[in-house]
XYZ file of C-alpha atoms in Angstrom:
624
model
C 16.699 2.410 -6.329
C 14.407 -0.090 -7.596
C 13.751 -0.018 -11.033
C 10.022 1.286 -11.659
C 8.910 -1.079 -14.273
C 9.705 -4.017 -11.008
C 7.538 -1.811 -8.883
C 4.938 -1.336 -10.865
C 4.457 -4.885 -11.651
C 4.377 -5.746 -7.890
C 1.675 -3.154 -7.306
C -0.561 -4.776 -10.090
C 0.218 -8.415 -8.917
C -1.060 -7.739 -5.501
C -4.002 -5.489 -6.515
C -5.043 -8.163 -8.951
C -3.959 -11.537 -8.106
C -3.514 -11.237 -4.094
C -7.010 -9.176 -4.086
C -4.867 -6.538 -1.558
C -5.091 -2.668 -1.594
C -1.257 -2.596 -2.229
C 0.162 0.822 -0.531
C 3.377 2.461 -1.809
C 5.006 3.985 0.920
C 8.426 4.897 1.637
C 11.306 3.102 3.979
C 10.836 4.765 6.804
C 10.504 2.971 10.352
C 6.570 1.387 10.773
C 6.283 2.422 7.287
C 2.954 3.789 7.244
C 0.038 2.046 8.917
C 2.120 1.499 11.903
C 3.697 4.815 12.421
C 0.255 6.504 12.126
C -1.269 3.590 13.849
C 0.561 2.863 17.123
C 1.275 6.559 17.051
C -2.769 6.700 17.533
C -2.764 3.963 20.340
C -0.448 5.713 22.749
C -1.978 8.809 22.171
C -5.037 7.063 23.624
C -2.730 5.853 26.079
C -1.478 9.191 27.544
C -5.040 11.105 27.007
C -6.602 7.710 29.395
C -4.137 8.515 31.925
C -4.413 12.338 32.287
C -8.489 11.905 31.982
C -8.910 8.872 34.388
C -10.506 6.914 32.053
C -10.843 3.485 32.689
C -9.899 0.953 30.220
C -13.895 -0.285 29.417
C -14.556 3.310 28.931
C -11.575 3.598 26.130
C -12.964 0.915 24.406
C -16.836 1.991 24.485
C -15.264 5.309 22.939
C -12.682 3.946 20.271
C -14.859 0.897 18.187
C -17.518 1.177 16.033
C -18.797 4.506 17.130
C -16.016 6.195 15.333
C -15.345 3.493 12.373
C -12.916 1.340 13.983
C -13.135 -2.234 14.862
C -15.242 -3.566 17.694
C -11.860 -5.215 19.072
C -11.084 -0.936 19.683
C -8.095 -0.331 21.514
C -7.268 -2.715 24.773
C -8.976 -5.694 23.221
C -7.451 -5.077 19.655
C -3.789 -5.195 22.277
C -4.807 -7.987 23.708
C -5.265 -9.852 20.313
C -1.804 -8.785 18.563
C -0.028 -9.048 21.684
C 1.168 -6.688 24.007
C 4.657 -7.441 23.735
C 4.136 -7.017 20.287
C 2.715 -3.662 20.587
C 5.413 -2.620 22.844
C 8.588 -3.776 20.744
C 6.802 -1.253 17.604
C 6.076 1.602 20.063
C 9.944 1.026 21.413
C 11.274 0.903 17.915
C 9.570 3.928 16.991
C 10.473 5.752 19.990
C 14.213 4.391 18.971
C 14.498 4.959 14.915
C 12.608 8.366 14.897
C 14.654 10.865 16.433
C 13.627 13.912 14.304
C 9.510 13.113 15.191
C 8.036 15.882 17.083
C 5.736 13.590 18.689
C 8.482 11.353 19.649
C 7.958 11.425 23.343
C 4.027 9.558 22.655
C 5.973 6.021 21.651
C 7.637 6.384 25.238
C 6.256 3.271 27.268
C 4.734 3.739 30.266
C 4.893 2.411 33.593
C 1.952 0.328 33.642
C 2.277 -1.024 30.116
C 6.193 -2.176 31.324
C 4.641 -3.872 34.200
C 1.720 -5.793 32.060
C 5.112 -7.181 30.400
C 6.965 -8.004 32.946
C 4.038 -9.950 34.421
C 3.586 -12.036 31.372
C -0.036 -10.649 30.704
C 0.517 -10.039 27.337
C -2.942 -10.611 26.130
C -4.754 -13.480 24.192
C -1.043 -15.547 24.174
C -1.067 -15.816 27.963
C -4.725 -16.186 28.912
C -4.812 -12.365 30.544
C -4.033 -8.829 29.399
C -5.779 -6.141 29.621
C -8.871 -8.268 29.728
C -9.216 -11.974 31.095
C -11.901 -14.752 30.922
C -13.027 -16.647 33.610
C -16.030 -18.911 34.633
C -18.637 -17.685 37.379
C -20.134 -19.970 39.764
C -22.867 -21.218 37.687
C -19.915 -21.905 34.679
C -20.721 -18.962 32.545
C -17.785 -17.376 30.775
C -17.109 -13.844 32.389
C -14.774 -11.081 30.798
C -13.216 -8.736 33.432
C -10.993 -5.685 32.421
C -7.805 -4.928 34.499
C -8.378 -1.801 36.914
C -4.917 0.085 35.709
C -5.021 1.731 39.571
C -5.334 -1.779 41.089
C -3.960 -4.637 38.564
C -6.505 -6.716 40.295
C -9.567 -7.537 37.104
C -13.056 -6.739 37.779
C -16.331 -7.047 36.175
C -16.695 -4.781 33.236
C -18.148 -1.528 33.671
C -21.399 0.330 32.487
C -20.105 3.348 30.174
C -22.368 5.842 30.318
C -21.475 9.274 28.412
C -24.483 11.699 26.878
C -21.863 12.003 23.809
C -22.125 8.484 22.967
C -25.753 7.910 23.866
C -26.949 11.084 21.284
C -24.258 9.663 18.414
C -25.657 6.191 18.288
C -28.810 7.521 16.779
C -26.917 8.633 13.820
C -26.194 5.479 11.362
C -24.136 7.667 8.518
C -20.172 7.453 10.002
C -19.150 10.894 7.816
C -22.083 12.718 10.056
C -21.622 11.490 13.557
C -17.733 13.278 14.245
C -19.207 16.602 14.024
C -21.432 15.431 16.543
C -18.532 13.691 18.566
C -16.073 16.435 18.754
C -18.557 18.980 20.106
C -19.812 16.962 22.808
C -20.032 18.787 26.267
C -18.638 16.247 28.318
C -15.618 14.285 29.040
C -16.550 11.615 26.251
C -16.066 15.331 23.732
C -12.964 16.439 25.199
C -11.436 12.744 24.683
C -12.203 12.832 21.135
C -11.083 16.246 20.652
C -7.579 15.362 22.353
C -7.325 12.117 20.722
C -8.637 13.108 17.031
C -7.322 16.156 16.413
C -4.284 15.555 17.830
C -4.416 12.528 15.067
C -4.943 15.075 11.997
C -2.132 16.903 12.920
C 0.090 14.403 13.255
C -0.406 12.499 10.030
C -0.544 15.693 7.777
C 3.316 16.483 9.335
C 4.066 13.020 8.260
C 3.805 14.326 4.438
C 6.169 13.678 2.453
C 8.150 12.219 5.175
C 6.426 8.561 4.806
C 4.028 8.904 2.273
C 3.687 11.310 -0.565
C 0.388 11.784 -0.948
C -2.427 11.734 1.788
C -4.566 8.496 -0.200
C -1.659 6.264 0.728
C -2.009 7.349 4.210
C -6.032 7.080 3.868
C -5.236 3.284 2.218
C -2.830 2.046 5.121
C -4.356 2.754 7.816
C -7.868 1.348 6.711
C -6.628 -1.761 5.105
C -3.668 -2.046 7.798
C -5.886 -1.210 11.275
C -9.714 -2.160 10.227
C -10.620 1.923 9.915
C -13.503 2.365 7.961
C -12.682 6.296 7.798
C -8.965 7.422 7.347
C -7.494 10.534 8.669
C -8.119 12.582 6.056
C -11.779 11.883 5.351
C -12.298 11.907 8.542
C -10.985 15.426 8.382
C -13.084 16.535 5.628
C -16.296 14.854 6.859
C -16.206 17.333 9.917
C -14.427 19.969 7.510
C -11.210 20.923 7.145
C -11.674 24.408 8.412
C -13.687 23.565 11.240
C -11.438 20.911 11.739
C -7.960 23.517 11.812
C -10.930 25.877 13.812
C -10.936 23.292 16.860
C -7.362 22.490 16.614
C -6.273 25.992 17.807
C -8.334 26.086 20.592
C -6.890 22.492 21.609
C -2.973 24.547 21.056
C -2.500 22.630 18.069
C -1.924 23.149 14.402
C -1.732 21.114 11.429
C 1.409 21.269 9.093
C 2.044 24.258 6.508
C 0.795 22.322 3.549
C -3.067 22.421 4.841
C -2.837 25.796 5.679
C -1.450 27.072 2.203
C -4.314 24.505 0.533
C -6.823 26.323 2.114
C -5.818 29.765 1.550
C -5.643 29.314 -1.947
C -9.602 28.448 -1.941
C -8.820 24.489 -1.464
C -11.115 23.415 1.102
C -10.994 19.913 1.141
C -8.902 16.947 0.703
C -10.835 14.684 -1.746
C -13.794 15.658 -4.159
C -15.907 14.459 -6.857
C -15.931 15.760 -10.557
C -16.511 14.416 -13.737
C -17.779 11.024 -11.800
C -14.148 10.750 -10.151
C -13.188 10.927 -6.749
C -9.962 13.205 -6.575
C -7.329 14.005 -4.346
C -5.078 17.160 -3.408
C -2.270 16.408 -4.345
C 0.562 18.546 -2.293
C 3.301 18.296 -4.969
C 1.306 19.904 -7.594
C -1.099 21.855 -5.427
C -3.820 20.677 -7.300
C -6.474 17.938 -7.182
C -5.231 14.419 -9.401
C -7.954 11.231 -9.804
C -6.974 8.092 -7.537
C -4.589 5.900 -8.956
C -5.990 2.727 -9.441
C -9.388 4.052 -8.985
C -10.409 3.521 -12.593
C -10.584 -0.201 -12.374
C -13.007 0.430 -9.665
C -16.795 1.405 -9.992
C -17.728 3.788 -6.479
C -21.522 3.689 -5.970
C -21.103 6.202 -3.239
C -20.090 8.653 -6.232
C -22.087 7.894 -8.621
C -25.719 8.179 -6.706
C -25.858 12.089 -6.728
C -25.733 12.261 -9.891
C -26.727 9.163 -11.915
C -29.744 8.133 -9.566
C -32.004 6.744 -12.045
C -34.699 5.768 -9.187
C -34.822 5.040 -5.255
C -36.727 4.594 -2.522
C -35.882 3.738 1.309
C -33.897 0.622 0.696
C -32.469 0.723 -2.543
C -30.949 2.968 -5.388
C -31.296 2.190 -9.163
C -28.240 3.739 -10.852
C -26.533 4.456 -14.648
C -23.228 2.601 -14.408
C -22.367 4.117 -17.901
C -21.990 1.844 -21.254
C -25.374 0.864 -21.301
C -25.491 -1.153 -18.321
C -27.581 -0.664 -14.819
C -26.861 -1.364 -11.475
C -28.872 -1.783 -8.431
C -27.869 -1.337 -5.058
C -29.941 -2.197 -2.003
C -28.951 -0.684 1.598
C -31.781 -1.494 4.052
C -30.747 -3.030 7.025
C -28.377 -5.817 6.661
C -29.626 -5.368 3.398
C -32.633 -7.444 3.940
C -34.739 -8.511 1.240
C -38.466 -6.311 1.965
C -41.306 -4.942 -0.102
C -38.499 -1.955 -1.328
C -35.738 -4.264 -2.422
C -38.135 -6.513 -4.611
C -39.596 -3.554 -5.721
C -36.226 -2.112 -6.745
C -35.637 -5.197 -8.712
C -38.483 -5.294 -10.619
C -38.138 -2.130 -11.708
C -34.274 -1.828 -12.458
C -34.931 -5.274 -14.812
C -38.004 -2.842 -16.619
C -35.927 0.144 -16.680
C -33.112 -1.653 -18.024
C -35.121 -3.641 -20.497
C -36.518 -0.781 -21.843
C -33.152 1.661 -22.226
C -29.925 -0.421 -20.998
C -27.810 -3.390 -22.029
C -28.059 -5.390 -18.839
C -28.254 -5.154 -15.173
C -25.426 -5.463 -12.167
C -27.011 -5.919 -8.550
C -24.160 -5.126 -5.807
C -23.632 -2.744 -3.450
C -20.615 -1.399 -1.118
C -21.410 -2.661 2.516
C -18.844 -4.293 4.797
C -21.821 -6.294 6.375
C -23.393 -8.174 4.039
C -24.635 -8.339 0.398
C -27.696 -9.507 1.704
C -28.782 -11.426 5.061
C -31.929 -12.651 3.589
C -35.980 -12.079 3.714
C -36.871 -9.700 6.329
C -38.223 -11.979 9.209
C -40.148 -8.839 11.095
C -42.918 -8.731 8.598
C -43.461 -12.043 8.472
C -43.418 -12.735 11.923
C -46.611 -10.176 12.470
C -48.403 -11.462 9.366
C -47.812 -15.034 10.932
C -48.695 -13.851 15.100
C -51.933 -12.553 13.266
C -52.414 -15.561 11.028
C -52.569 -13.467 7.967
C -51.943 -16.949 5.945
C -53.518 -15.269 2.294
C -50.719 -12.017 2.848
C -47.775 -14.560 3.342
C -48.531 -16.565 0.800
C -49.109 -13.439 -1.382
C -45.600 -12.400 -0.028
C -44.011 -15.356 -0.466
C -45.463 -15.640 -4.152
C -44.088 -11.857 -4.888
C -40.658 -13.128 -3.782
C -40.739 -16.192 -6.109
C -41.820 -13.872 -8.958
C -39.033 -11.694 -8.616
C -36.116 -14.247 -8.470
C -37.721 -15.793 -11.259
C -37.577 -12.253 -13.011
C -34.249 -11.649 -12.602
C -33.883 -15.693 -14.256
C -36.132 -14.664 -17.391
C -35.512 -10.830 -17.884
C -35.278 -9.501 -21.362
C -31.637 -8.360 -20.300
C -28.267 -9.822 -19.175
C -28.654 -9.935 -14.817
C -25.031 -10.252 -13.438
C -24.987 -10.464 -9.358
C -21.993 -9.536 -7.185
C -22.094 -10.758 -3.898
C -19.911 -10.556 -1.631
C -19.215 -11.114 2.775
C -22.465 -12.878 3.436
C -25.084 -13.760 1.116
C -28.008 -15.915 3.034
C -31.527 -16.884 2.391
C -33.018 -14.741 -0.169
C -29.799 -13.085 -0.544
C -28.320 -16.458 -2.090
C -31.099 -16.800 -3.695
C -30.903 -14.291 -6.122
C -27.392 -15.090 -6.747
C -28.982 -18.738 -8.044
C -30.982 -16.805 -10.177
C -28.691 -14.657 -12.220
C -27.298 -15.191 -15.469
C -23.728 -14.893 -14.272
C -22.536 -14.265 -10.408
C -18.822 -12.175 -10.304
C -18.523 -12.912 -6.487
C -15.529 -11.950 -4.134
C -13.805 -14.873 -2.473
C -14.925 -14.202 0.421
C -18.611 -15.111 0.541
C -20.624 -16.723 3.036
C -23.126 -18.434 1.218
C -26.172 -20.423 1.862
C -29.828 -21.226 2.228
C -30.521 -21.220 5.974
C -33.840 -21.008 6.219
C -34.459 -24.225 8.497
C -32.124 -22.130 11.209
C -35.761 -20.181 11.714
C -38.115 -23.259 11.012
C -38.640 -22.760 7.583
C -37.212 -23.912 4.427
C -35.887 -21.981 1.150
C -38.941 -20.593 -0.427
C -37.590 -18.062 -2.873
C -37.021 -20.497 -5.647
C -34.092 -21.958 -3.899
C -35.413 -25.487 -2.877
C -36.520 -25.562 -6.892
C -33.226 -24.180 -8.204
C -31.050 -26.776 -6.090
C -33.571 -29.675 -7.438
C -33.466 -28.191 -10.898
C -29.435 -28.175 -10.347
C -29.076 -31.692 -9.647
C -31.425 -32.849 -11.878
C -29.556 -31.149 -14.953
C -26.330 -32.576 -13.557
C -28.078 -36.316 -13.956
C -25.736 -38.587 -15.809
C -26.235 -42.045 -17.160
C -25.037 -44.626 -15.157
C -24.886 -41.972 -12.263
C -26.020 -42.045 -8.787
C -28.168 -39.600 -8.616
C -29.482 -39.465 -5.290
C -25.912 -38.972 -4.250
C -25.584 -35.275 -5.572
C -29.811 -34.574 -4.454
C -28.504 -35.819 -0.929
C -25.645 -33.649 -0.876
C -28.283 -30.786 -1.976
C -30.574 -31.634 0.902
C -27.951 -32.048 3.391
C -26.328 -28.682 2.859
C -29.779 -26.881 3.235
C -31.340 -29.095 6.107
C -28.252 -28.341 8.162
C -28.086 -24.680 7.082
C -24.914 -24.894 6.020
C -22.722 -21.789 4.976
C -19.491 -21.645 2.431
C -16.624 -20.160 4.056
C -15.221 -18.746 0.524
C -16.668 -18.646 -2.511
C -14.772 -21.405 -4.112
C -16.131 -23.586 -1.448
C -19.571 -21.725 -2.501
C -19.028 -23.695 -6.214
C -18.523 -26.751 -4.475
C -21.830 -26.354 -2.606
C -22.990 -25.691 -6.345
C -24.119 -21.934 -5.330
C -21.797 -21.118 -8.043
C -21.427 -22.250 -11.209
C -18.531 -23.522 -13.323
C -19.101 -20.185 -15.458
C -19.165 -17.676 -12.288
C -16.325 -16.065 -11.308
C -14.304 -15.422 -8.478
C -12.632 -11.696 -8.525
C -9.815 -11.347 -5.011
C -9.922 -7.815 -5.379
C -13.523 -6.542 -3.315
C -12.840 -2.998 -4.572
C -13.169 -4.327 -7.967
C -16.073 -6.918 -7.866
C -18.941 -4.629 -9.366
C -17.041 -3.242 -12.334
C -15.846 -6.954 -13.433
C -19.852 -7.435 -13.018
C -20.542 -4.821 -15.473
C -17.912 -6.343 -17.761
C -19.219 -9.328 -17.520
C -23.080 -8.159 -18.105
C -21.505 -6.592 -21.029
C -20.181 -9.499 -22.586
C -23.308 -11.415 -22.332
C -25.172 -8.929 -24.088
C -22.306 -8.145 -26.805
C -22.577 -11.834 -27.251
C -26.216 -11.369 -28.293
C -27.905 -11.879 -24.850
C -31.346 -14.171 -25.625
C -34.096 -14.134 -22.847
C -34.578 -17.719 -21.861
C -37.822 -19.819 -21.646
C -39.109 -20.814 -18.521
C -38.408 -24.455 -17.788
C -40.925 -27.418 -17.866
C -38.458 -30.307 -18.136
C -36.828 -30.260 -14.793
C -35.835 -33.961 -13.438
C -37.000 -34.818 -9.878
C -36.661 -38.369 -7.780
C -40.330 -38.221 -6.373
C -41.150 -41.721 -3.957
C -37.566 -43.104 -4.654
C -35.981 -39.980 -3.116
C -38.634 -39.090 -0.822
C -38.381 -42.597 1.054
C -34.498 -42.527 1.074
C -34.682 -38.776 3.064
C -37.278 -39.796 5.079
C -35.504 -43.119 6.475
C -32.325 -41.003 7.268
C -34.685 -38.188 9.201
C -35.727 -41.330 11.143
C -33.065 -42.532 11.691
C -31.353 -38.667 12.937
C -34.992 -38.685 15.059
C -34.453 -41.703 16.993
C -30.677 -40.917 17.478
C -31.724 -38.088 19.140
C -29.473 -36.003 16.092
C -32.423 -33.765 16.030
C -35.416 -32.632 17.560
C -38.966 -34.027 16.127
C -39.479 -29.813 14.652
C -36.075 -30.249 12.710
C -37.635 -33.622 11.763
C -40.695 -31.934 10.578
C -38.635 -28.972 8.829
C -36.847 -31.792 6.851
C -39.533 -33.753 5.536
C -40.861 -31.121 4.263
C -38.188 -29.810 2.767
C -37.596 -33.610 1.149
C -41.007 -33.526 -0.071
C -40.477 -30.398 -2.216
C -36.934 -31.217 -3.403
C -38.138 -34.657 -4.286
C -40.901 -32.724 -6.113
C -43.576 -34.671 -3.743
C -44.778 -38.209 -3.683
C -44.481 -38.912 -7.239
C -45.146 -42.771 -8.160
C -41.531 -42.429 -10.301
C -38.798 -39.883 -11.310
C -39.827 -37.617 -13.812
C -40.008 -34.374 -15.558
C -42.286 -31.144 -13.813
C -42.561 -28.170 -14.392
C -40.287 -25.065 -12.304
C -43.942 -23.473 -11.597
C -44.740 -26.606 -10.225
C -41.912 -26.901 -7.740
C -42.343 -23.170 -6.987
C -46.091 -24.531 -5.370
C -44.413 -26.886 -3.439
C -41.313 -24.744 -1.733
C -44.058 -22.500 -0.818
C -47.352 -24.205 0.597
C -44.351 -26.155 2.868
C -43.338 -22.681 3.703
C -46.912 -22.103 5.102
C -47.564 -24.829 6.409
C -44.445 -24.078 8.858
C -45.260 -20.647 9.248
C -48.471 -22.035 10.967
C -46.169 -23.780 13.567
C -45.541 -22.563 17.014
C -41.785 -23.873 17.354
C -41.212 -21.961 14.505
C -42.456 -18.271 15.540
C -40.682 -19.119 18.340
C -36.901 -19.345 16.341
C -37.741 -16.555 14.563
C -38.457 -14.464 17.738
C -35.477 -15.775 18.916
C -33.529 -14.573 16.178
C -35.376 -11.277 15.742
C -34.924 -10.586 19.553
C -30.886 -10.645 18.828
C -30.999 -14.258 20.363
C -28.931 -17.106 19.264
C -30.689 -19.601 16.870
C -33.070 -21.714 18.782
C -33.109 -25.263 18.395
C -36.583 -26.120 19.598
């Protein structure tokens, strides 16, 4: 009964100003990511107890493997709360009388005596898992044996299924894989999953009327990275009705009459739009909301410009490119500074501007890739990391001087290199939350991408008279010799990553098509390609002595150890811009040659191959 202009606004305000996918759904008990949710957790439930499964081997089979959180199932209970999961499963059971499924929200035995005995998870210090210390005072995690209630060590969970899946990296392309496995880790998924599409597509129009909004819950609402329906369609939706009949099942009316009339999927691409079949009209409607957005994912079949292994160069329409990179963590190699080079030529030559972004939920960029370093530096190949290290100041200084507007849209985490070329664009349109920083001296090194110069060239331009300098370089030095990270990206602006000018969009669907609007503005404004600095303000002696005193001082406090002591004076020298008799005016090119002979210089140490083994053995950071 609410009056639609009221609803609409509410929908915009939390798209735009909460930065939330905001779901319409309908007033019906759990509303919708719950009632498709919890209905998928007992499900689990019931299929563990008929197959014997043990609660580690749930888990193994119900995280990342199949798009879901690494929390999974148990764990993810154990965080809520198990009372808490209980009361929604009870309510359910209670409020939804007509459900054919009802009988799933029924509790069991063993989930009524986990309540009874207070183990309700995180809240009471045991649930279905429980830490403890071993003799030696390591933390141990044992799982609760469902047979027993006594905990034991975790398991080994070993199923062919899972082993032959984990060599497939696209999500979309491992369920086919999944739901014909052989063994028992096969017939769980084809219980649990199928059993999953047929329940949500009976739950149309009932809480939902379309099947985005049940796609949008229960990825937003439970931490899927798939919903139902594309996971339907990325197996197929007849193959997917195909192995539903021989499990006895069958999905509601509305599939089967979409298919017969030559419909044989649930969302598609035309025109450059992602669609949707839409079961009122029986015919396939664009997204709403989806034109604010900019989907790389649809957009690469057919407005590739270039690519190679780690990156894609694509037409973003209005005159403006966009780069994406997707190597691993999307780490900064040969093919990603190759990819910029030649999406700032391309777009010099035929666009308006360039956006660099991309989609991932892991990072916008982790950095330089360490491996090739690491061999080049094992086999003392001191000319080829110096040439590499060169190539990667080149670049970030390209995408600083380019003919053409560069707008960068980080977003998640954004370290080393991958901050540095956020320090280097013309405008940054990053989502608030960003993890942001140079933390090169976590692997014995210090920022040699331009970042040392930028943060010198920063502080020196933010010089004021009667200022204390030194205050704002210290700050400068302090957040890169202790590696330190932004938890947000207004905290990022405080660090002076960001700029008064950069912007901060809440929305993450959203953050690469405000980039494009913004690298259109700048070159509607009448973009101008900027000189390359030779006025750039550094301390020289008088800072140099005041960072080296404080080193000392951390030295013989025992703060640090005599290589972070090293690491730091070097990385004073070159944000001081060296031993200069007084402060004055050098040259960017000149600072460049400093970040990057102290660069070499450590990558001749042993202490540091050693962190960066550490790190690229899946270690912790070593502090050596």
């Amino acid at each position: 009964h609410t009056e639609k202009w009221v609803v609409d606004f509410l929908m915009q305000y939390g798209d735009l100003y909460l930065g939330k996918t905001t779901v319409l759904c309908k007033d019906t008990p759990g509303f919708i990511a719950n009632r498709i949710g919890i209905f998928g957790i007992m499900s689990l439930l019931g299929t563990k107890e008929k197959m014997g499964f043990s609660i580690d081997e749930v888990d193994a089979l119900t995280g990342p493997i199949i798009g879901r959180p690494k929390s999974a199932t148990f764990r993810t209970a154990d965080v809520v709360g198990i009372d808490t999961m209980i009361h929604v499963a009870k309510g359910l059971y209670d409020n939804c009388p007509d459900d054919e499924a009802r009988d799933q929200f029924k509790i069991p035995d063993w989930l009524t005596k986990l309540s009874e005995n207070k183990w309700l998870g995180d809240k009471t210090g045991q649930g279905f898992y429980k830490k403890t210390k071993d003799e030696k005072g390591k933390t141990v995690i044992l799982s609760l044996d469902l047979k027993t209630f006594e905990y034991r060590a975790a398991e080994r969970v070993n199923f062919e299924t899972l082993d032959r899946s984990k060599a497939i990296d696209n999500l979309a392309d491992r369920f086919a894989l999944l739901l014909a496995g052989k063994d028992l880790a096969g017939e769980f998924y084809r219980k649990t999953i199928l059993d999953g599409f047929r329940y949500a597509s009976n739950r149309i129009p009932e809480i939902a009327d379309d099947l985005v909004k049940i796609d949008q819950a229960i990825c937003v609402g439970f931490g899927w990275e798939m919903g139902i329906f594309e996971t339907w369609d990325a197996i197929g939706v007849v193959q997917g009705i195909e192995l539903m009949k021989a499990e006895g099942l069958a999905p509601a009316a509305w599939v089967t009459e979409m298919v017969a009339a030559g419909n044989t999927t649930f969302y598609k691409v035309e025109g450059g739009k992602r669609l949707f079949y839409d079961i009122a009209t029986k015919k396939y409607q664009a997204i709403p909301g989806a034109e604010k957005q900019i989907n790389l994912q649809i957009l690469k079949p057919t407005k590739t410009v270039s690519s190679n292994d780690d990156m894609h160069i694509v037409d973003l329409g209005d005159g403006i490119l966009g780069l994406e990179f997707h190597s691993k963590m999307n780490t900064m190699g040969q093919g990603v500074l190759e990819g910029i080079q030649e999406a700032i030529a391309t777009a010099e030559k035929d666009f308006q501007g360039l956006v660099i972004g991309n989609e991932s939920n892991e990072a916008f960029s982790a950095g330089a890739n360490l491996g090739m370093l690491f061999m080049f530096a094992m086999e003392q190949k001191f000319d080829d990391i110096n040439t590499m290290i060169a190539t990667f100041q080149e670049t970030m200084m390209r995408v600083r001087y380019s003919g053409i507007p560069v707008v960068v849209a980080p977003h998640t985490l954004a370290l080393g290199g991958g901050c540095e070329i956020n320090l280097h664009a013309d405008k940054i349109v990053a989502h608030a939350e960003l993890y942001m920083g140079l933390v090169e001296v976590g692997v014995g090194l210090i920022p040699a991408g331009g970042g040392t110069k930028e943060m010198a060239l920063r502080m020196g331009d933010a010089r004021r008279a009667g200022d204390v300098e030194l205050n704002r370089l210290q700050e400068a030095f302090m957040n890169i010799a202790t590696a330190r990270v932004s938890t947000s990206a207004h905290e990022a602006r405080e660090m002076n990553y960001l700029r008064p000018q950069d912007r901060i969009v809440l929305n993450r669907n959203q953050v690469i098509s405000e980039a494009k609007r913004e690298a259109l503005a700048l070159a509607d404004a009448g973009y101008v390609q900027k000189a390359r600095r030779n006025d750039v303000w550094v301390e020289g002696k008088q800072g140099l002595a005041l960072f080296k005193a404080g080193i000392q001082g951390m030295l013989m406090g025992r703060y640090i150890s005599e290589h972070d002591a090293l690491i730091a004076n070097k990385l004073a020298y070159a944000i001081c811009g060296g031993d200069l008799d007084a402060p004055q005016v050098v040259s960017e090119t000149y600072l460049l040659d400093l970040e990057r002979e102290a660069f070499l210089s450590l990558c001749g140490e042993k202490k540091t191959m050693d962190r960066i083994q550490s790190l690229l053995g899946g270690g912790k950071p070593l502090r050596n």
